[in-house]
Short mmCIF file of C-alpha atoms in Angstrom, two decimals:
data_model
loop_
_atom_site.label_atom_id
_atom_site.label_comp_id
_atom_site.label_asym_id
_atom_site.label_seq_id
_atom_site.Cartn_x
_atom_site.Cartn_y
_atom_site.Cartn_z
CA ARG C 352 -21.66 -13.56 -47.59
CA LYS C 353 -22.00 -12.96 -43.85
CA PHE C 354 -19.68 -10.64 -42.07
CA LEU C 355 -18.86 -11.61 -38.55
CA PRO C 356 -18.57 -8.79 -36.07
CA GLU C 357 -15.02 -8.07 -35.15
CA LYS C 358 -14.00 -9.56 -31.88
CA THR C 359 -13.27 -6.89 -29.38
CA ARG C 360 -9.89 -7.27 -27.86
CA HIS C 361 -9.58 -6.52 -24.22
CA LYS C 362 -6.34 -4.72 -23.70
CA ARG C 363 -4.53 -6.09 -20.69
CA GLN C 364 -2.90 -3.50 -18.49
CA THR C 365 0.85 -3.40 -18.52
CA LEU C 366 2.64 -4.61 -15.43
CA GLN C 367 3.75 -1.05 -14.64
CA ASP C 368 0.14 0.15 -14.79
CA MET C 369 -0.95 -2.69 -12.53
CA THR C 370 1.74 -2.14 -9.92
CA ARG C 371 1.68 1.67 -9.89
CA PRO C 372 -1.15 1.85 -7.28
CA LEU C 373 0.76 -0.63 -5.11
CA LYS C 374 3.95 1.43 -5.34
CA LEU C 375 2.07 4.61 -4.51
CA TRP C 376 0.51 2.94 -1.48
CA LEU C 377 3.90 1.60 -0.36
CA VAL C 378 5.53 5.03 -0.55
CA LYS C 379 2.60 6.75 1.15
CA HIS C 380 2.65 4.19 3.99
CA ARG C 381 6.43 3.81 4.15
CA ASP C 382 6.42 4.00 7.96
CA ASN C 383 4.32 0.82 8.08
CA PRO C 384 4.29 -0.92 4.67
CA TYR C 385 1.85 -3.64 5.71
CA PRO C 386 -1.61 -3.09 4.18
CA SER C 387 -4.61 -4.44 6.07
CA LYS C 388 -6.97 -6.91 4.41
CA SER C 389 -9.43 -4.10 3.57
CA GLU C 390 -6.62 -1.98 2.10
CA LYS C 391 -5.49 -4.94 0.02
CA MET C 392 -9.05 -5.41 -1.25
CA GLU C 393 -9.11 -1.77 -2.41
CA LEU C 394 -5.75 -2.31 -4.12
CA VAL C 395 -7.14 -5.43 -5.81
CA LYS C 396 -9.84 -3.28 -7.41
CA VAL C 397 -7.54 -0.53 -8.70
CA SER C 398 -4.69 -2.79 -9.81
CA HIS C 399 -6.82 -5.51 -11.44
CA MET C 400 -4.72 -8.12 -9.64
CA THR C 401 -5.87 -10.93 -7.37
CA LEU C 402 -5.61 -10.75 -3.58
CA THR C 403 -2.81 -13.32 -3.69
CA GLN C 404 -0.91 -11.30 -6.30
CA VAL C 405 -1.24 -8.11 -4.23
CA SER C 406 -0.12 -9.90 -1.05
CA ASN C 407 2.84 -11.47 -2.84
CA TRP C 408 3.79 -8.15 -4.43
CA PHE C 409 4.00 -6.46 -1.02
CA ALA C 410 5.97 -9.35 0.50
CA ASN C 411 8.42 -9.24 -2.41
CA ALA C 412 8.67 -5.43 -2.32
CA ARG C 413 9.51 -5.44 1.40
CA ARG C 414 12.06 -8.20 0.81
CA ARG C 415 13.68 -6.22 -2.02
CA LEU C 416 13.88 -3.14 0.20
CA LYS C 417 15.34 -5.11 3.12
CA ASN C 418 17.93 -6.76 0.87
CA THR C 419 18.97 -3.40 -0.60
CA VAL C 420 19.99 -2.00 2.78
CA ARG C 421 20.76 -4.43 5.55
CA GLY C 422 20.56 -3.39 9.15
CA ASP C 423 17.95 -2.70 11.79
CA ASN C 424 18.56 1.04 12.11
CA PHE C 425 17.16 1.93 8.68
CA THR C 426 13.64 3.25 8.29
CA TRP C 427 11.52 2.12 5.37
CA ALA C 428 11.87 5.61 3.86
CA LYS C 429 15.68 5.30 3.93
CA ARG C 430 15.43 1.83 2.41
CA ILE C 431 13.27 3.22 -0.43
CA LYS C 432 15.82 5.96 -1.14
CA ALA C 433 18.63 3.40 -1.17
CA TYR C 434 16.61 1.11 -3.44
CA ASN C 435 16.09 3.94 -5.93
CA LYS C 436 19.85 4.59 -6.01
CA CYS C 437 20.61 0.91 -6.65
CA ALA C 438 17.77 0.16 -9.09
CA GLU C 439 18.99 -0.77 -12.55
CA GLY C 440 17.43 -1.74 -15.82
CA ASN C 441 13.77 -1.42 -16.70
CA VAL C 442 12.65 -0.70 -13.13
CA GLU C 443 10.14 1.92 -12.11
CA LEU C 444 11.51 3.79 -9.11
CA LEU C 445 9.54 4.29 -5.92
CA SER C 446 9.04 8.04 -5.88
CA LEU C 447 9.15 9.78 -2.51
CA PRO C 448 7.44 13.12 -2.06
CA SER C 449 9.93 15.83 -1.19
CA SER C 450 9.70 16.79 2.44
#
């Protein structure tokens, strides 16, 4: 009887693990949350997402932040704080370093 080698399963990263580098980048660059093409390519490598997925994630994240606090006089940092206060359910908050 022949024994077949066990198939190795490649464990897919969880969504939180994939988006964590994007969230860290967003918080770090909260004054201008628009990554350049080269920055997106670096994020593609660390998040194991495609360039389209990374681009869409940032567009959706900025939209979520804008919809949380409406108005032109809010900085991105203030929007992130407001988002964290309003976030409900199984959502990972955007952590701001204390300043």
